[in-house]
C-alpha positions as a printed NumPy array, in Angstrom:
array([[-14.576,  -5.18 ,   1.45 ],
       [-17.948,  -3.624,   2.071],
       [-18.395,  -0.125,   3.453],
       [-19.799,   0.345,   6.953],
       [-19.505,   3.046,   9.561],
       [-16.549,   3.244,  11.918],
       [-16.589,   1.208,  15.095],
       [-13.977,   0.433,  17.726],
       [-12.862,  -3.169,  18.05 ],
       [-12.598,  -4.629,  21.536],
       [ -9.117,  -6.152,  21.8  ],
       [-10.204,  -9.703,  22.513],
       [ -9.549, -12.574,  20.166],
       [-13.195, -13.556,  19.765],
       [-14.352, -10.05 ,  18.939],
       [-11.431,  -9.407,  16.614],
       [-12.202, -12.646,  14.794],
       [-15.833, -11.674,  14.3  ],
       [-14.852,  -8.156,  13.241],
       [-12.111,  -9.093,  10.804],
       [-14.234,  -8.28 ,   7.768],
       [-15.706,  -5.148,   9.312],
       [-14.722,  -2.127,   7.263],
       [-13.736,   0.675,   9.561],
       [-14.014,   4.237,   8.305],
       [-10.721,   5.265,   9.854],
       [ -8.921,   2.608,   7.813],
       [-10.414,   4.097,   4.647],
       [ -9.214,   7.452,   5.968],
       [ -5.739,   6.009,   6.534],
       [ -5.764,   4.983,   2.888],
       [ -6.865,   8.508,   1.996],
       [ -4.025,   9.952,   4.067],
       [ -1.62 ,   7.645,   2.249],
       [ -2.582,   8.881,  -1.211],
       [ -2.668,  12.481,   0.035],
       [  0.96 ,  12.158,   1.146],
       [  1.915,  10.703,  -2.233],
       [  0.169,  13.535,  -4.108],
       [  1.678,  16.266,  -1.949],
       [  5.11 ,  14.69 ,  -2.181],
       [  4.899,  14.456,  -5.965],
       [  3.18 ,  17.703,  -6.913],
       [  4.111,  20.024,  -4.032],
       [  7.269,  18.537,  -2.484],
       [  8.155,  19.605,   1.044],
       [ 11.88 ,  20.291,   1.5  ],
       [ 13.629,  17.86 ,   3.798],
       [ 11.179,  14.957,   3.57 ],
       [ 10.009,  12.688,   0.763],
       [  6.283,  12.504,   1.446],
       [  5.75 ,  10.304,  -1.604],
       [  7.962,   7.573,  -0.167],
       [  6.326,   8.013,   3.232],
       [  2.863,   7.677,   1.685],
       [  3.838,   4.328,   0.186],
       [  4.766,   3.085,   3.67 ],
       [  1.355,   4.163,   4.949],
       [ -0.173,   2.017,   2.188],
       [  2.041,  -0.985,   2.93 ],
       [  1.366,  -1.177,   6.658],
       [ -2.375,  -0.917,   5.997],
       [ -2.112,  -3.815,   3.543],
       [ -0.252,  -5.864,   6.14 ],
       [ -2.993,  -5.353,   8.695],
       [ -5.81 ,  -6.137,   6.263],
       [ -4.101,  -9.22 ,   4.855],
       [ -3.51 , -10.596,   8.35 ],
       [ -7.172, -10.118,   9.196],
       [ -8.388, -11.71 ,   5.975],
       [ -5.95 , -14.605,   5.635],
       [ -4.981, -15.556,   9.187],
       [ -7.838, -14.39 ,  11.401],
       [-10.864, -14.907,   9.21 ],
       [ -9.221, -17.672,   7.105],
       [-10.899, -16.319,   3.984],
       [-11.055, -18.922,   1.171],
       [ -7.976, -18.443,  -0.999],
       [ -9.771, -18.974,  -4.313],
       [-12.254, -16.248,  -3.499],
       [ -9.491, -14.073,  -2.045],
       [ -7.503, -14.071,  -5.294],
       [-10.62 , -13.54 ,  -7.402],
       [-11.426, -10.449,  -5.373],
       [ -7.836,  -9.22 ,  -5.528],
       [ -7.878,  -9.633,  -9.317],
       [-11.189,  -7.827,  -9.722],
       [ -9.957,  -5.014,  -7.476],
       [ -6.558,  -4.505,  -9.099],
       [ -6.306,  -5.775, -12.64 ],
       [ -9.021,  -4.137, -14.783],
       [ -8.   ,  -0.593, -13.806],
       [ -4.302,  -1.464, -14.17 ],
       [ -4.825,  -2.965, -17.626],
       [ -6.739,   0.073, -18.867],
       [ -4.165,   2.471, -17.391],
       [ -1.215,   0.706, -19.021],
       [ -2.881,   0.494, -22.444],
       [ -4.108,   4.103, -22.48 ],
       [ -0.823,   5.449, -21.099],
       [  1.213,   3.52 , -23.675],
       [ -0.87 ,   5.036, -26.482],
       [ -1.375,   8.546, -25.08 ],
       [  2.251,   9.05 , -24.055],
       [  3.705,   7.853, -27.343],
       [  6.186,  10.429, -28.61 ],
       [  6.646,  12.069, -25.219],
       [  9.722,  11.905, -22.999],
       [  8.015,   9.213, -20.867],
       [  6.859,   6.99 , -23.717],
       [  7.195,   3.262, -23.139],
       [  6.768,   0.167, -25.276],
       [  5.069,  -3.162, -24.899],
       [  7.948,  -4.862, -23.078],
       [  7.776,  -2.352, -20.247],
       [  3.993,  -2.633, -20.281],
       [  4.294,  -6.39 , -19.956],
       [  6.471,  -6.104, -16.848],
       [  3.816,  -3.894, -15.252],
       [  0.997,  -6.268, -16.159],
       [  2.896,  -9.3  , -14.876],
       [  3.937,  -7.553, -11.63 ],
       [  7.635,  -7.904, -12.391],
       [  8.425,  -4.211, -12.914],
       [ 10.046,  -3.773,  -9.504],
       [ 12.848,  -6.111, -10.605],
       [ 12.781,  -5.336, -14.333],
       [ 13.076,  -1.631, -13.565],
       [ 16.278,  -2.346, -11.659],
       [ 17.845,  -5.019, -13.846],
       [ 16.615,  -4.281, -17.384],
       [ 15.12 ,  -0.886, -18.159],
       [ 13.051,   1.893, -16.59 ],
       [  9.856,   3.514, -17.833],
       [  9.133,   6.737, -15.982],
       [  5.368,   6.545, -16.427],
       [  5.398,   3.097, -14.819],
       [  7.912,   3.67 , -12.033],
       [  5.187,   3.677,  -9.385],
       [  4.164,   0.129, -10.308],
       [  7.108,  -1.184,  -8.244],
       [  5.027,  -0.744,  -5.081],
       [  2.031,  -2.539,  -6.589],
       [  4.369,  -5.421,  -7.485],
       [  5.579,  -5.675,  -3.883],
       [  2.005,  -5.72 ,  -2.622],
       [  0.895,  -8.402,  -5.089],
       [  3.909, -10.561,  -4.264],
       [  3.056, -10.165,  -0.577],
       [ -0.485, -11.398,  -1.25 ],
       [  0.915, -14.587,  -2.771],
       [  3.479, -15.142,  -0.015],
       [  0.987, -14.555,   2.796],
       [ -1.598, -16.742,   1.085],
       [  0.956, -19.566,   0.81 ],
       [  1.787, -19.209,   4.486],
       [ -1.902, -19.275,   5.431],
       [ -2.383, -22.436,   3.359],
       [  0.617, -24.301,   4.739],
       [  0.93 , -23.075,   8.341],
       [ -2.356, -23.624,  10.13 ],
       [ -1.462, -22.633,  13.683],
       [ -1.314, -18.924,  14.477],
       [  1.29 , -19.751,  17.106],
       [  3.604, -20.781,  14.281],
       [  2.546, -18.076,  11.827],
       [  3.509, -15.177,  14.075],
       [  7.197, -16.103,  14.646],
       [  7.516, -16.952,  10.95 ],
       [  6.216, -13.526,   9.902],
       [  8.492, -11.774,  12.396],
       [ 11.534, -13.765,  11.259],
       [ 10.846, -13.032,   7.59 ],
       [ 10.342,  -9.339,   8.355],
       [ 13.638,  -9.12 ,  10.231],
       [ 15.474, -10.909,   7.422],
       [ 13.99 ,  -8.514,   4.852],
       [ 14.978,  -5.493,   6.969],
       [ 18.518,  -6.804,   7.369],
       [ 18.637,  -7.516,   3.634],
       [ 17.806,  -3.885,   2.909],
       [ 20.353,  -2.501,   5.37 ],
       [ 23.133,  -4.716,   4.005],
       [ 22.234,  -3.957,   0.383],
       [ 22.271,  -0.208,   0.996],
       [ 25.099,   0.189,   3.496],
       [ 27.44 ,  -2.698,   2.682],
       [ 26.943,  -3.243,  -1.051],
       [ 26.235,   0.455,  -1.72 ],
       [ 23.19 ,  -0.179,  -3.894],
       [ 21.059,   2.887,  -4.584],
       [ 17.537,   3.422,  -3.275],
       [ 15.719,   1.774,  -6.181],
       [ 18.07 ,  -1.204,  -6.369],
       [ 17.487,  -1.784,  -2.664],
       [ 13.971,  -0.757,  -1.729],
       [ 12.077,  -1.607,  -4.892],
       [ 12.762,  -5.287,  -4.261],
       [ 10.109,  -7.483,  -2.7  ],
       [ 12.748,  -9.408,  -0.76 ],
       [ 13.482,  -6.145,   1.073],
       [ 10.306,  -4.102,   1.101],
       [  7.936,  -6.863,   2.12 ],
       [  9.135,  -6.164,   5.664],
       [  6.658,  -3.28 ,   5.962],
       [  3.718,  -5.562,   5.215],
       [  4.977,  -8.434,   7.368],
       [  5.608,  -6.21 ,  10.392],
       [  2.081,  -4.839,  10.287],
       [  0.635,  -8.326,   9.833],
       [  2.639,  -9.516,  12.852],
       [  1.337,  -6.731,  15.092],
       [ -2.192,  -7.418,  13.865],
       [ -1.876, -11.063,  14.917],
       [ -0.465, -10.074,  18.316],
       [ -3.519,  -7.874,  18.769],
       [ -5.861, -10.661,  17.668],
       [ -4.274, -13.039,  20.152],
       [ -4.64 , -10.498,  22.97 ],
       [ -0.862, -10.407,  23.33 ],
       [ -0.315,  -6.763,  22.445],
       [  1.047,  -5.022,  25.584],
       [ -1.435,  -2.716,  27.286],
       [  0.981,   0.192,  27.011],
       [  0.528,   0.02 ,  23.22 ],
       [ -3.27 ,   0.266,  23.494],
       [ -3.376,   3.803,  24.807],
       [ -5.573,   6.429,  23.107],
       [ -2.585,   8.402,  21.813],
       [ -0.312,   5.558,  20.735],
       [ -1.439,   5.565,  17.092],
       [ -0.95 ,   9.313,  16.708],
       [  2.383,   9.351,  18.559],
       [  3.734,   6.41 ,  16.549],
       [  2.66 ,   7.968,  13.247],
       [  4.205,  11.341,  14.136],
       [  7.402,   9.626,  15.285],
       [  7.608,   7.777,  11.976],
       [  7.205,  11.027,  10.037],
       [ 10.094,  12.626,  11.953],
       [ 12.273,   9.596,  11.234],
       [ 11.702,  10.121,   7.511],
       [ 13.147,  13.626,   7.463],
       [ 16.6  ,  14.421,   6.118],
       [ 19.37 ,  13.733,   7.008],
       [ 18.164,  10.504,   8.668],
       [ 19.807,   7.681,   6.637],
       [ 17.475,   5.81 ,   4.302],
       [ 17.818,   2.387,   6.023],
       [ 16.728,   3.977,   9.317],
       [ 13.423,   4.841,   7.654],
       [ 12.773,   1.14 ,   7.198],
       [ 14.433,  -0.123,  10.372],
       [ 12.711,   2.271,  12.796],
       [ 10.076,   4.431,  11.117],
       [  8.209,   1.64 ,   9.35 ],
       [  7.737,  -0.429,  12.546],
       [  6.234,   2.693,  14.128],
       [  3.787,   3.025,  11.233],
       [  2.919,  -0.662,  11.527],
       [  2.121,  -0.083,  15.194],
       [  0.155,   3.077,  14.402],
       [ -2.214,   1.493,  11.882],
       [ -2.965,  -1.374,  14.256],
       [ -3.335,   0.894,  17.297],
       [ -6.021,   2.92 ,  15.525],
       [ -8.576,   0.582,  17.117],
       [ -7.727,   2.094,  20.505],
       [ -7.149,   5.668,  19.336],
       [ -8.811,   8.767,  20.751],
       [-11.761,  10.125,  18.791],
       [ -9.885,  13.192,  17.564],
       [ -7.437,  11.184,  15.449],
       [ -9.803,   8.398,  14.386],
       [-12.541,  10.973,  13.762],
       [-10.268,  12.97 ,  11.467],
       [ -9.424,   9.847,   9.506],
       [-13.121,   8.909,   9.392],
       [-14.128,  12.272,   7.922],
       [-15.748,  12.445,   4.496],
       [-12.762,  14.019,   2.691],
       [-10.351,  11.386,   3.982],
       [-12.603,   8.383,   3.35 ],
       [-13.486,   9.673,  -0.118],
       [ -9.815,  10.038,  -0.973],
       [ -9.397,   6.498,   0.304],
       [-12.165,   5.341,  -2.014],
       [-10.415,   6.877,  -5.007],
       [ -6.908,   6.028,  -3.837],
       [ -6.096,   3.169,  -6.203],
       [ -7.15 ,   5.029,  -9.345],
       [ -5.341,   8.142,  -8.087],
       [ -2.25 ,   6.042,  -7.443],
       [ -2.319,   4.717, -10.998],
       [ -2.956,   7.959, -12.846],
       [ -0.918,  10.491, -10.898],
       [  2.413,   9.114, -12.123],
       [  2.608,  10.436, -15.719],
       [  1.324,  13.857, -14.614],
       [  3.866,  13.91 , -11.79 ],
       [  6.649,  13.159, -14.276],
       [  5.715,  16.266, -16.28 ],
       [  5.992,  18.334, -13.105],
       [  9.18 ,  16.719, -11.828],
       [ 11.144,  16.449, -15.077],
       [  9.632,  19.15 , -17.302],
       [  8.783,  21.807, -14.722],
       [  5.093,  21.899, -15.659],
       [  2.662,  23.818, -13.464],
       [  1.616,  21.346, -10.734],
       [ -1.969,  22.59 , -10.387],
       [ -3.257,  21.694, -13.884],
       [ -1.228,  18.497, -13.758],
       [ -2.862,  17.533, -10.449],
       [ -6.27 ,  18.416, -11.866],
       [ -5.555,  16.189, -14.862],
       [ -4.545,  13.343, -12.55 ],
       [ -7.81 ,  13.694, -10.607],
       [ -9.883,  13.838, -13.799],
       [ -8.331,  10.649, -15.169],
       [ -8.528,   8.921, -11.779],
       [-12.211,   9.696, -11.306],
       [-12.988,   8.46 , -14.816],
       [-10.998,   5.332, -14.01 ],
       [-12.784,   4.759, -10.713],
       [-16.355,   5.344, -11.865],
       [-16.07 ,   3.917, -15.383],
       [-13.559,   1.089, -14.953],
       [-12.47 ,   0.168, -11.431],
       [-15.79 ,   0.06 ,  -9.579],
       [-18.011,  -1.33 , -12.398],
       [-15.447,  -4.015, -13.302],
       [-15.   ,  -5.045,  -9.671],
       [-18.724,  -5.248,  -9.025],
       [-19.404,  -7.171, -12.231],
       [-16.582,  -9.662, -11.672],
       [-17.475, -10.206,  -8.024],
       [-21.106, -10.751,  -8.947],
       [-20.615, -13.03 , -11.945],
       [-17.287, -14.797, -11.368]])
């Protein structure tokens, strides 16, 4: 996805179709806000709310919107789509897993090749529940959900041509996943990880956002949801629904749909909110977000489980992430996209 300056999309189907590949600065800023919430939640936790978990939801609803635009609105070629996903995700992940496995050997978060293999095959979100956990890789569960969602959405785009059929299918699957999570948590009394690390539950966040994106593309989003303050109000409402003692399933039954609405309503947002997201600090954080996501985890574990000073640990996470971004992630992506 190439970088361009922020613009507002007119909510008509034709314009949305033409703008599907337009990179909007406030979406980069939304990604930056997502990783900022994760970092604050991990290194400087706020009592009464898990900002790390909330940050993951910000990531997921953004992915849902972008995947809907790429796969269902633009109809991007699937072969090229997966090549670009691989070049974006895999080189940095591979380097992180190998270096972490070596560097953390002998520490309390050491892990072996079997755990590494589950991360590299995007099966950790189930292996971490059913087989064994590796603290330095615990964050990979969310990457697994996202990669599984890419495959599922790509299959739907390849087999269901009509948008009129895609939209109800996405909504139905999202509702089933949400119900699955509520039943798993409330009825079967599974813990948070055993419930919300699973793709068959957590894909709801991505599907809901994709559904709202398609409604917007079809011009079927109600006018009341296109107001200049809808995105901000929905995002703030979602944050309040994540505070304690709101039950965990409510986060994903009510708060996540609000976030899905918020990220899609950014196109109609007032300039104060979209301008803040489009600012240099937020978009730069968004640029570094994937490498930060990868490398913050082992440093966070030292803070959370060993009581280490969060400031040097955060600095270490940034140092590793910037090396990853400028030496691995960006060069590998550019080379693969150019030569593959």
